[in-house]
Amino acid sequence: MGSTETNGNGPGAEDDRGERGSGEPEAVDRSVDRSQPVEKLHPNESIKAGSGFLRGNVQEGLRDPITGAIPGDATQLTKFHGIYQQDDRDLREERRRKKLEPAYEFMIRVRLPGGVCTPEQWLTLDDLARTRANGTLRLTTRQTFQFHGVLKRNLKPVLQGLHEQLLDTLGACGDVNRGVMATPLPELGKVHEELFQVSKAVSDHLIPRSRAYHEIWLDGEPLYRGPRQDPTDDSNDQVTEEEEPIYGTTYLPRKFKIGFAVPPTNDVDVFTQDLGFIAITEGDRLAGLNVVVGGGMGRTDNEPDTYPRLGDVIGFCPPDRAVEVAEKVVTIQRDYGNRVERKLARMKYTIDRLGLEWFREELHRRLGWSLEEARPYRFETSQDRFGWSRNGDGTLNYTAFIENGRVKDEAGEATNGAEPGPRIMTGLREIARLDVGDFRVTPNQNLILARIPEERAGDVEELLEGYGIAEVTERTQVRRHSMACVGLPTCPLSMAESERYFPELITKVEGLMEEVGLGDRPIVIRMSGCNNGCSRPYVAEVGFSGRAPGKYNMYLGGGFHGERLNRPVLENVDEATILEHLRHLFQAYAQEGEDGEAFGDFAVRAGHVAPVHAGPQFNE
Ligand code: SRM
Ligand code: SF4
């Protein structure tokens, strides 16, 4: 079925699904909205449709010895397999001058629902990072791992190495449901276990069913030989037709994100997810989930029809119906999302275009039952609690601060009598070798060493101290609450430095806070290297997005626990201007801030910025 077929179920189209309840997902491809003219569909729609369920020319591209790249459209398809083609931007200019092709390399993103892995899996990730990638591991804002700097010849070995540890990268990127996030807090005990199982079930249910991943990366038996020429002829048993019962041949119009939060901790920034679930607990049980739809951060500078948006709470469902709710929400977006203009294709725009009430009714119709009224909940923080904590069963956890998620050893050994820097990568490897508990990536790019038996905590502590991890974890609150996206040199979309520069800016911010007497107050500051907002900067109390080398937009007034968007206050400015503005704000906060008042709330109350109540207001 090609993109030229408009068998969708868009506005005004007939619908036959009203009666269907929670049964099997619909097997019919309804992935193109009839109201969207075929000739105007975004080119990615035909790439997906013509790819034979995500195969395309990926195999051929991998075998091409002439280039370090995977040529052509195949790079759009590798994304669905968790692989992004990049080039080292630090080397771009020099290689261009030498008339060499760019220094092609790949980023690989692991699919890790809820961010939990075993010590054995950690050791494999660590080994692959050192032998097949750039020697570092990157913890992401969606609780998983990325490898950077992987050469084409190393792609298969990395994916095969992950497979041996029951890890994969399928659907970590691309126009499908991405890695499902869930509050990783071990001290939640049974609630975490239940929540983790629900989030994993949702993740499993929404994984693409295509066998392309197995064929291409794991040398699996090829299944798909293209569509039958004659649908009545089944004599050729080489032909195995595949189905994507949820996604259809053209998958989703755009990426889709799901997160589960457990109040009072909104670490997953549940209101920034396309689909969020807020756990409602009764004692140590998960009683159900409030359903939140329509969050998203991505926007484009100078295009006011694009904006960040916080999701709306539309009801409550029992835990065992979350999979069904997720599937139906995804199918609404599949059928009604914009497939012409990718900048307007996220579900937040679908909801604003068609209306929240319409969306809720359509969801109820597809479910065949209605969500209950949303239950009360209260968030207090979006941050991690660092250091040691104890679980109900007596085991212990240690939350380590990993600055901007980069797991690495500081360069080299001590020379000239200088102190060696922290050796976080080696330290975590040694801790994994103790083989106790599990590792949990937090939504704030940090790491929890979870469920450590009390009698082994001393061994872990010794390694945390010895490799400098404990010292790093004791840094100021403003640093520990900060987050930067990857940015340069790997991200092709980056306009300015992010991860490599942000620690330096934070040092200056710490200086300012000290100077005006704010001391060690917690302020949430986040930086992204461009407007896409991968560090979720538009819900930070202070946010930055890169505009050009050394130039950033600054945003102010987000809620401390992700409950309010911020708003642009400075555009395209340099560090000196940023620091001057912050000094003025910090002085006012130090003098006029009320007891316990968060900085973002103060900035709004004191009139330094007007609050944003709905996404489109962000640009006003
Ligand atoms: Fe992101 C694209 C990195 C979380 C919004 N993001 C990218 C790419 C793949 C660039 C590209 O398209 O070529 C970046 C790769 C950089 C690199 O070298 O690694 C990239 N995004 C990241 C990570 C690694 C940032 C980090 O520092 O941790 C995060 C990986 C998450 C994961 O494990 O799946 C990451 N990205 C996010 C988030 C935060 C979240 O999901 O909670 C957002 C904002 C939320 C949202 O989606 O609305 C986000 N990334 C984007 C967008 C804008 C999407 C939009 O709606 O406009 C892009 C660009 C795009 O999709 O066209 C993007
Ligand atoms: Fe790249 Fe922009 Fe995302 Fe940062 S925010 S990782 S620069 S796409």
XYZ file of C-alpha atoms and ligand atoms in Angstrom:
691
model
C 0.000 0.000 0.000
C 1.577 3.264 -1.059
C 1.216 6.766 0.216
C -1.055 7.470 -2.706
C -3.849 5.523 -1.065
C -6.083 7.622 1.074
C -7.779 4.999 3.133
C -7.595 7.069 6.253
C -10.272 7.957 8.663
C -9.889 11.665 8.885
C -12.453 14.284 9.707
C -15.675 13.576 7.872
C -14.685 10.082 6.837
C -16.932 7.164 7.650
C -15.983 5.230 10.701
C -16.712 1.687 11.665
C -14.892 1.423 14.922
C -17.328 2.833 17.399
C -18.318 -0.552 18.760
C -14.832 -1.906 19.122
C -13.608 -2.292 22.648
C -10.285 -3.416 23.899
C -9.880 -6.375 21.545
C -7.272 -6.807 18.857
C -5.780 -3.701 17.307
C -7.363 -2.775 14.016
C -5.596 -4.545 11.186
C -6.487 -2.001 8.545
C -4.075 0.725 7.552
C -5.824 3.991 8.202
C -2.681 5.967 8.421
C -3.456 8.716 5.959
C -6.091 11.309 6.674
C -8.472 11.748 3.715
C -8.589 15.461 4.276
C -4.858 15.760 3.534
C -4.192 15.958 -0.204
C -1.988 13.065 -1.295
C 0.102 15.202 -3.616
C 1.058 17.431 -0.706
C 2.036 14.734 1.784
C 5.482 15.214 3.278
C 8.150 13.237 1.351
C 8.833 11.140 4.468
C 5.371 9.634 4.017
C 6.351 8.007 0.720
C 9.690 6.898 2.144
C 7.853 5.068 4.926
C 5.175 3.698 2.624
C 7.694 2.430 0.070
C 10.098 0.978 2.607
C 8.569 -2.496 2.886
C 8.078 -2.020 6.596
C 11.314 -0.169 7.382
C 13.693 -2.067 5.108
C 14.258 0.254 2.139
C 17.886 0.295 1.057
C 19.377 0.025 4.518
C 21.154 -3.288 3.770
C 22.634 -1.924 0.536
C 23.743 1.261 2.287
C 25.478 -0.740 4.986
C 27.391 -2.750 2.399
C 28.465 0.291 0.339
C 32.273 0.434 0.851
C 32.761 3.798 -0.876
C 31.348 5.952 1.882
C 31.145 6.057 5.651
C 27.521 7.087 5.261
C 24.375 5.142 4.519
C 23.352 6.927 1.342
C 19.934 8.186 0.342
C 16.592 7.843 2.063
C 17.760 4.896 4.133
C 18.912 7.269 6.882
C 15.281 8.195 7.470
C 14.554 4.503 8.000
C 17.520 3.710 10.252
C 15.972 6.144 12.738
C 13.152 3.649 13.288
C 15.919 1.181 14.192
C 17.340 3.606 16.771
C 20.203 4.837 14.589
C 20.945 8.413 13.478
C 23.539 9.257 10.895
C 25.655 12.227 11.981
C 29.028 13.741 11.208
C 31.568 15.208 13.575
C 30.827 18.929 13.274
C 34.152 19.868 14.862
C 35.839 18.362 11.794
C 33.354 19.496 9.164
C 35.120 22.619 7.967
C 38.581 21.086 7.881
C 37.345 18.058 5.939
C 35.477 20.276 3.520
C 38.690 22.219 2.873
C 40.521 18.969 2.247
C 37.717 17.861 -0.078
C 36.999 14.853 2.096
C 33.523 13.612 2.787
C 32.226 14.617 6.229
C 33.438 12.452 9.123
C 30.347 10.266 9.110
C 29.488 8.447 12.287
C 26.312 7.259 13.940
C 24.426 7.765 17.159
C 22.668 4.696 18.528
C 19.854 5.029 21.066
C 18.874 2.058 23.218
C 15.218 1.314 23.992
C 15.009 0.963 27.752
C 11.466 1.300 29.104
C 11.476 3.006 32.488
C 15.279 3.341 32.367
C 16.078 0.137 34.283
C 18.981 -2.204 33.441
C 20.957 -4.909 35.212
C 24.643 -4.654 36.217
C 25.435 -7.218 33.524
C 23.698 -5.092 30.901
C 25.615 -2.065 32.188
C 28.900 -3.893 31.665
C 27.944 -4.658 28.065
C 26.907 -1.056 27.412
C 30.184 0.127 28.920
C 32.202 -2.331 26.851
C 30.459 -1.431 23.577
C 30.942 2.281 24.298
C 34.682 1.794 24.752
C 35.306 -0.652 21.918
C 32.781 0.434 19.268
C 31.880 4.063 20.017
C 33.578 7.216 21.296
C 34.441 5.844 24.740
C 31.568 7.529 26.565
C 27.980 6.639 27.336
C 25.284 9.291 27.268
C 22.313 9.091 29.645
C 19.416 10.848 27.959
C 16.534 13.000 29.130
C 14.252 10.056 28.316
C 16.020 7.593 30.602
C 18.115 5.661 28.186
C 21.629 5.327 26.738
C 23.104 6.729 23.598
C 26.348 5.726 21.926
C 28.024 8.449 19.888
C 30.732 8.230 17.235
C 29.884 4.727 16.004
C 31.387 4.000 12.590
C 29.287 2.263 9.956
C 31.190 -0.985 10.297
C 30.473 -1.034 14.017
C 26.715 -0.646 13.774
C 25.946 -4.348 13.529
C 28.381 -5.412 16.266
C 26.819 -2.874 18.648
C 23.266 -3.993 17.917
C 24.275 -7.638 18.143
C 26.098 -7.010 21.413
C 23.001 -5.369 22.817
C 20.828 -8.236 21.583
C 22.955 -10.725 23.518
C 21.962 -8.825 26.642
C 18.289 -8.725 25.618
C 18.546 -5.043 24.754
C 17.543 -3.445 21.477
C 17.130 -0.102 19.789
C 13.956 -0.714 17.774
C 11.605 2.247 17.865
C 13.960 4.368 19.972
C 13.656 6.982 17.211
C 11.423 7.481 14.151
C 7.715 8.147 13.666
C 6.560 5.660 16.276
C 6.081 5.547 20.005
C 9.496 6.279 21.538
C 11.078 5.061 24.748
C 8.412 4.976 27.453
C 9.442 6.876 30.581
C 8.475 6.015 34.154
C 9.474 7.445 37.519
C 12.344 5.142 38.491
C 12.275 5.726 42.255
C 13.083 2.442 44.015
C 11.693 3.650 47.341
C 8.225 3.432 45.791
C 8.591 -0.336 46.255
C 5.492 -2.164 45.052
C 4.091 0.913 43.351
C 7.239 1.189 41.268
C 7.053 -2.473 40.386
C 3.423 -2.135 39.252
C 4.074 1.102 37.406
C 7.119 -0.372 35.716
C 5.098 -3.381 34.537
C 2.339 -1.164 33.129
C 4.817 1.112 31.368
C 6.641 -1.905 29.957
C 3.359 -3.403 28.728
C 2.537 -0.114 26.971
C 6.015 -0.004 25.478
C 5.847 -3.640 24.300
C 2.411 -3.145 22.805
C 3.528 -0.181 20.714
C 6.771 -1.613 19.354
C 6.766 -1.844 15.558
C 6.020 -5.433 14.537
C 8.203 -5.334 11.411
C 10.894 -8.037 11.346
C 13.212 -5.675 9.451
C 15.304 -5.052 12.566
C 16.028 -8.762 12.975
C 16.823 -9.216 9.303
C 19.134 -6.250 8.962
C 20.981 -6.145 12.240
C 20.715 -9.621 13.697
C 21.079 -11.568 10.448
C 17.598 -12.980 10.898
C 15.911 -15.024 8.188
C 14.407 -12.588 5.645
C 10.651 -12.690 5.899
C 9.431 -10.048 3.573
C 9.777 -10.285 -0.195
C 7.506 -7.438 -1.147
C 3.779 -7.376 -1.667
C 2.150 -10.161 -3.699
C 1.559 -9.129 -7.270
C -1.559 -11.270 -7.380
C -3.370 -11.225 -4.050
C -5.119 -14.556 -4.796
C -1.856 -16.352 -5.546
C -0.317 -17.801 -2.422
C 1.769 -20.389 -4.244
C 4.995 -18.492 -3.663
C 5.788 -19.306 -0.068
C 8.733 -16.926 -0.207
C 6.206 -14.163 0.087
C 5.398 -13.355 3.667
C 3.346 -10.288 4.093
C 3.921 -8.340 7.226
C 1.491 -6.235 9.103
C 1.773 -3.289 11.394
C -1.591 -3.669 13.072
C -1.327 -0.416 14.982
C 0.813 1.746 12.753
C 0.006 0.662 9.198
C 2.492 1.137 6.366
C 3.121 4.812 7.000
C 3.529 4.581 10.772
C 2.752 7.804 12.653
C 2.893 11.335 11.231
C 5.634 12.145 13.747
C 7.375 10.867 16.888
C 5.165 10.007 19.849
C 6.136 10.051 23.532
C 4.662 8.500 26.657
C 5.630 8.987 30.316
C 4.382 7.745 33.714
C 4.810 9.947 36.808
C 4.185 9.171 40.464
C 3.220 12.245 42.518
C 4.698 14.080 44.305
C 7.575 13.577 41.834
C 7.099 14.843 38.302
C 10.561 13.778 37.181
C 9.270 12.572 33.801
C 7.766 16.019 33.117
C 4.466 14.295 32.482
C 2.864 17.410 30.962
C 5.460 17.484 28.175
C 4.548 14.007 26.904
C 2.195 13.367 23.979
C 0.514 10.943 26.362
C 1.154 11.086 30.091
C -0.083 8.932 32.934
C -0.170 10.206 36.514
C -0.186 7.380 39.044
C -2.915 7.519 41.651
C -1.875 5.413 44.593
C -3.777 3.952 47.526
C -1.294 2.943 50.211
C 1.298 0.800 48.469
C -1.009 -0.014 45.540
C -1.403 1.572 42.152
C -5.113 2.385 42.072
C -5.109 3.795 38.574
C -3.824 6.507 36.289
C -4.905 9.983 35.310
C -4.555 10.398 31.561
C -2.811 13.501 30.146
C -2.741 14.292 26.427
C -1.108 16.811 24.141
C 2.208 17.818 25.677
C 5.320 18.647 23.655
C 8.324 20.953 23.665
C 9.489 21.292 20.048
C 9.040 24.672 18.372
C 10.744 26.677 15.659
C 12.183 30.152 16.153
C 10.223 32.869 14.342
C 7.373 30.505 13.485
C 4.613 31.427 15.933
C 2.312 28.636 14.764
C 4.771 26.304 16.514
C 4.931 26.306 20.317
C 5.593 24.180 23.377
C 2.422 22.914 25.002
C 1.579 21.282 28.317
C -0.742 18.292 28.233
C -4.328 18.355 29.549
C -5.637 15.898 32.121
C -8.683 14.255 30.507
C -9.694 11.480 32.888
C -8.721 8.394 34.854
C -8.342 4.727 33.952
C -7.566 1.548 35.894
C -3.966 0.311 35.486
C -4.983 -2.701 33.404
C -6.568 -0.442 30.791
C -3.527 1.766 30.181
C -2.400 -0.306 27.186
C -5.791 0.067 25.562
C -5.869 3.813 26.234
C -2.374 4.203 24.795
C -3.247 2.238 21.681
C -6.387 4.253 20.977
C -4.674 7.600 21.584
C -1.933 6.548 19.196
C -4.465 5.539 16.541
C -6.243 8.898 16.782
C -2.943 10.638 16.151
C -2.171 8.134 13.378
C -5.432 8.978 11.639
C -5.681 12.710 12.276
C -2.097 13.946 12.678
C -0.773 16.325 10.043
C 1.157 14.372 7.393
C 1.786 17.382 5.182
C 3.719 19.714 7.479
C 6.046 17.881 9.877
C 6.535 20.992 11.995
C 2.840 20.825 12.845
C 2.547 17.064 13.033
C 2.875 16.367 16.774
C -0.283 15.397 18.614
C -0.393 18.717 20.501
C -1.274 20.434 17.221
C -3.822 17.746 16.313
C -5.563 18.450 19.613
C -5.462 22.223 19.227
C -6.737 21.907 15.654
C -9.630 19.556 16.400
C -10.360 20.493 20.007
C -9.781 18.764 23.337
C -13.457 17.846 23.728
C -13.489 16.282 20.282
C -10.356 14.353 21.197
C -11.826 13.029 24.431
C -15.032 11.936 22.701
C -13.131 10.281 19.882
C -11.038 8.415 22.444
C -14.149 7.236 24.293
C -15.706 6.130 21.029
C -12.650 4.120 20.045
C -12.358 2.617 23.509
C -16.045 1.742 23.666
C -16.038 2.984 27.278
C -15.343 6.300 28.975
C -12.518 7.421 31.179
C -13.603 8.178 34.727
C -13.233 11.650 36.154
C -9.611 12.502 36.890
C -8.537 11.958 40.528
C -6.755 14.594 42.655
C -2.941 14.583 42.661
C -0.203 16.933 43.773
C 3.303 17.360 42.400
C 6.037 18.980 44.459
C 9.219 18.473 42.495
C 10.572 17.346 39.156
C 14.020 16.713 40.592
C 16.042 13.719 41.715
C 16.962 13.208 45.365
C 20.695 12.690 45.494
C 22.825 10.483 47.692
C 21.645 7.550 49.801
C 18.047 6.553 50.479
C 16.479 3.476 52.035
C 13.675 1.287 50.707
C 10.891 -0.328 52.690
C 12.602 -3.734 52.417
C 15.829 -2.385 53.958
C 17.848 -2.224 50.714
C 19.579 1.044 49.821
C 19.827 3.307 46.787
C 22.394 5.855 45.756
C 21.427 8.575 43.273
C 24.546 9.855 41.518
C 24.714 13.203 39.746
C 25.974 12.691 36.192
C 26.490 16.150 34.767
C 24.383 16.413 31.604
C 24.231 12.639 31.453
C 27.751 12.137 30.083
C 29.351 9.046 31.573
C 33.090 9.386 30.998
C 36.441 9.569 32.721
C 37.989 13.009 32.934
C 40.817 13.142 30.418
C 43.979 11.277 31.295
C 45.707 10.533 34.529
C 47.025 13.171 36.872
C 50.077 14.879 35.446
C 52.394 17.474 36.943
C 51.035 16.729 40.378
C 47.499 17.827 39.425
C 44.560 15.965 40.995
C 42.957 13.517 38.581
C 39.358 14.408 37.665
C 36.438 12.122 38.472
C 36.526 8.773 36.672
C 32.831 8.184 36.478
C 32.875 5.604 33.714
C 35.491 3.413 35.400
C 33.830 3.846 38.783
C 30.432 2.744 37.489
C 32.025 -0.220 35.731
C 33.604 -1.305 39.005
C 30.273 -0.890 40.776
C 28.548 -2.983 38.080
C 31.152 -5.682 38.672
C 29.918 -5.966 42.266
C 26.721 -7.306 40.671
C 24.306 -5.904 43.219
C 20.875 -4.327 42.684
C 20.074 -2.594 39.422
C 20.884 0.615 37.521
C 18.175 3.179 36.803
C 18.556 6.139 34.486
C 16.526 9.088 35.752
C 14.589 11.488 33.522
C 17.044 14.181 34.669
C 20.017 12.376 33.078
C 21.226 11.004 36.426
C 21.725 7.483 37.684
C 20.277 5.511 40.582
C 22.207 2.534 41.887
C 19.132 0.818 43.237
C 18.232 -1.909 45.729
C 21.708 -2.446 47.116
C 21.725 -4.928 50.023
C 22.792 -3.137 53.192
C 25.815 -5.387 53.667
C 27.195 -4.367 50.235
C 26.575 -0.622 50.605
C 30.059 -0.119 52.074
C 31.706 -1.618 48.965
C 29.643 0.668 46.735
C 30.432 3.696 48.899
C 34.145 2.984 48.670
C 33.991 2.977 44.869
C 31.806 6.099 44.784
C 34.413 7.894 46.892
C 37.421 6.426 45.128
C 36.354 7.423 41.634
C 35.072 10.898 42.515
C 31.385 10.101 41.937
C 30.405 10.983 45.517
C 32.217 14.305 45.266
C 30.472 15.227 42.017
C 27.132 14.319 43.579
C 27.694 16.850 46.351
C 27.761 19.850 43.998
C 25.353 22.803 44.350
C 21.620 22.353 43.898
C 21.514 24.667 40.904
C 24.077 22.467 39.127
C 22.395 19.234 40.159
C 19.048 20.553 38.908
C 20.527 21.631 35.582
C 20.186 19.762 32.316
C 21.680 20.321 28.872
C 21.003 18.455 25.658
C 23.819 16.906 23.631
C 24.272 19.710 21.088
C 27.659 20.022 19.376
C 29.611 18.291 17.965
C 27.275 15.399 17.165
C 23.821 16.902 16.849
C 23.228 18.082 13.280
C 20.525 20.522 14.405
C 22.543 22.319 17.032
C 22.942 26.089 16.563
C 25.155 26.619 19.610
C 27.104 24.656 22.203
C 25.041 22.980 24.862
C 26.458 20.055 26.897
C 30.073 21.194 26.414
C 29.410 24.797 27.483
C 26.628 24.567 30.057
C 28.815 23.531 33.038
C 30.851 26.705 32.505
C 27.733 28.881 32.484
C 26.482 27.147 35.622
C 29.769 27.968 37.362
C 29.122 31.632 36.580
C 25.515 31.325 37.759
C 26.756 29.777 41.019
C 29.056 32.787 41.394
C 26.152 35.194 40.889
C 23.981 33.362 43.404
C 26.760 33.472 45.953
C 27.316 37.154 45.262
C 23.683 38.174 45.862
C 23.279 35.912 48.889
C 21.128 33.194 47.367
C 23.617 30.529 48.436
C 22.613 27.000 47.573
C 18.986 27.544 46.494
C 17.474 25.068 44.030
C 16.707 26.730 40.703
C 15.890 24.641 37.631
C 17.973 25.833 34.666
C 18.102 23.941 31.378
C 19.874 24.499 28.075
C 19.226 23.199 24.564
C 21.506 23.825 21.606
C 18.534 24.722 19.392
C 14.805 25.377 19.516
C 13.848 21.691 19.567
C 14.044 21.560 23.334
C 15.560 18.139 24.009
C 16.400 19.143 27.595
C 12.767 20.275 28.066
C 13.936 23.880 28.577
C 10.463 25.400 28.156
C 9.294 24.011 31.495
C 12.426 25.108 33.368
C 12.435 28.128 35.667
C 15.198 29.479 33.425
C 15.666 28.000 29.969
C 18.076 28.586 27.104
C 17.992 27.578 23.458
C 20.845 28.089 21.015
C 20.464 30.575 18.163
C 24.012 30.885 16.803
C 27.530 30.182 18.115
C 27.682 31.869 21.537
C 24.115 33.224 21.249
C 21.007 32.018 23.056
C 17.375 32.827 23.698
C 16.552 32.989 27.383
C 13.192 31.900 28.842
C 11.861 32.683 32.312
C 9.061 31.738 34.673
C 8.531 27.984 34.312
C 7.110 26.081 37.269
C 9.480 24.352 39.707
C 7.870 20.974 39.098
C 7.031 21.315 35.431
C 3.497 22.638 35.908
C 3.903 25.902 33.946
C 5.629 26.874 30.704
C 8.136 29.690 30.729
C 8.285 32.511 28.175
C 11.026 34.152 26.062
C 12.592 37.181 27.746
C 15.837 37.622 25.781
C 16.528 36.790 22.164
C 19.785 35.889 20.500
C 22.019 37.252 23.261
C 25.522 36.471 24.468
C 26.760 35.278 27.839
C 27.459 38.742 29.210
C 23.874 39.856 28.534
C 22.504 36.678 30.071
C 24.544 37.073 33.246
C 23.633 40.720 33.603
C 19.938 39.893 33.308
C 20.259 37.025 35.774
C 22.129 39.214 38.281
C 19.257 41.683 38.265
C 16.673 38.894 38.705
C 18.660 37.106 41.409
C 19.094 40.330 43.372
C 15.360 40.912 43.285
C 14.705 37.288 44.271
C 17.150 37.494 47.174
C 15.487 40.657 48.456
C 11.809 40.141 47.657
C 11.353 36.374 47.327
C 9.002 34.905 49.919
C 9.903 32.001 52.161
C 9.881 28.787 50.171
C 8.892 30.608 46.982
C 10.411 29.014 43.897
C 12.352 31.272 41.546
C 9.981 30.725 38.594
C 6.962 31.552 40.775
C 8.732 34.656 42.061
C 9.562 35.830 38.532
C 5.861 35.594 37.634
C 4.496 37.058 40.899
C 6.886 39.993 40.835
C 5.996 40.771 37.221
C 9.366 39.955 35.647
C 7.501 37.797 33.165
C 3.827 37.163 32.380
C 2.636 33.597 32.997
C 1.850 31.317 30.069
C -1.459 29.481 30.513
C -1.670 27.828 27.085
C 0.946 26.870 24.488
C 0.151 29.523 21.850
C 0.627 32.291 24.479
C 4.311 31.343 24.612
C 4.931 33.425 21.495
C 2.850 36.459 22.471
Fe 15.600 15.278 20.928
C 15.922 15.658 17.589
C 18.790 14.333 21.172
C 14.977 14.217 24.059
C 12.721 17.109 20.945
N 17.080 14.990 19.582
C 16.996 15.149 18.244
C 18.256 14.616 17.558
C 18.029 13.182 17.214
C 18.727 15.425 16.337
C 18.263 14.951 14.983
O 17.040 14.865 14.751
O 19.107 14.675 14.155
C 19.260 14.784 18.721
C 20.487 13.886 18.685
C 21.664 14.565 19.321
C 22.799 13.671 19.581
O 23.875 13.878 18.978
O 22.691 12.777 20.417
C 18.347 14.662 19.911
N 16.665 14.328 22.301
C 17.996 14.120 22.271
C 18.524 13.638 23.609
C 19.680 12.676 23.496
C 18.910 14.870 24.433
C 19.644 14.608 25.714
O 20.517 15.400 25.982
O 19.345 13.664 26.446
C 17.224 13.057 24.190
C 17.022 11.621 23.831
C 15.746 11.103 24.381
C 15.545 9.634 24.246
O 16.233 8.898 24.936
O 14.658 9.231 23.493
C 16.183 13.912 23.483
N 14.087 15.538 22.239
C 14.073 15.097 23.529
C 13.021 15.736 24.254
C 12.714 15.559 25.745
C 11.712 14.479 25.975
O 11.264 13.801 25.050
O 11.337 14.300 27.121
C 12.380 16.576 23.365
C 11.231 17.554 23.705
C 9.944 16.868 23.906
C 9.206 16.745 22.615
O 9.488 15.823 21.860
O 8.351 17.606 22.347
C 13.048 16.433 22.102
N 14.483 16.177 19.492
C 13.370 16.930 19.727
C 12.946 17.525 18.488
C 11.722 18.462 18.295
C 10.467 17.681 18.115
C 9.303 18.557 17.748
O 8.189 18.240 18.146
O 9.480 19.558 17.055
C 13.880 17.108 17.518
C 13.875 17.487 16.031
C 12.873 16.728 15.231
O 12.240 15.779 15.688
O 12.689 17.129 14.083
C 14.830 16.276 18.184
Fe 20.206 18.755 19.074
Fe 18.566 20.784 19.373
Fe 18.024 18.460 20.527
Fe 19.966 19.903 21.471
S 17.821 20.513 21.410
S 20.095 17.689 21.011
S 20.794 20.853 19.662
S 18.085 18.813 18.367
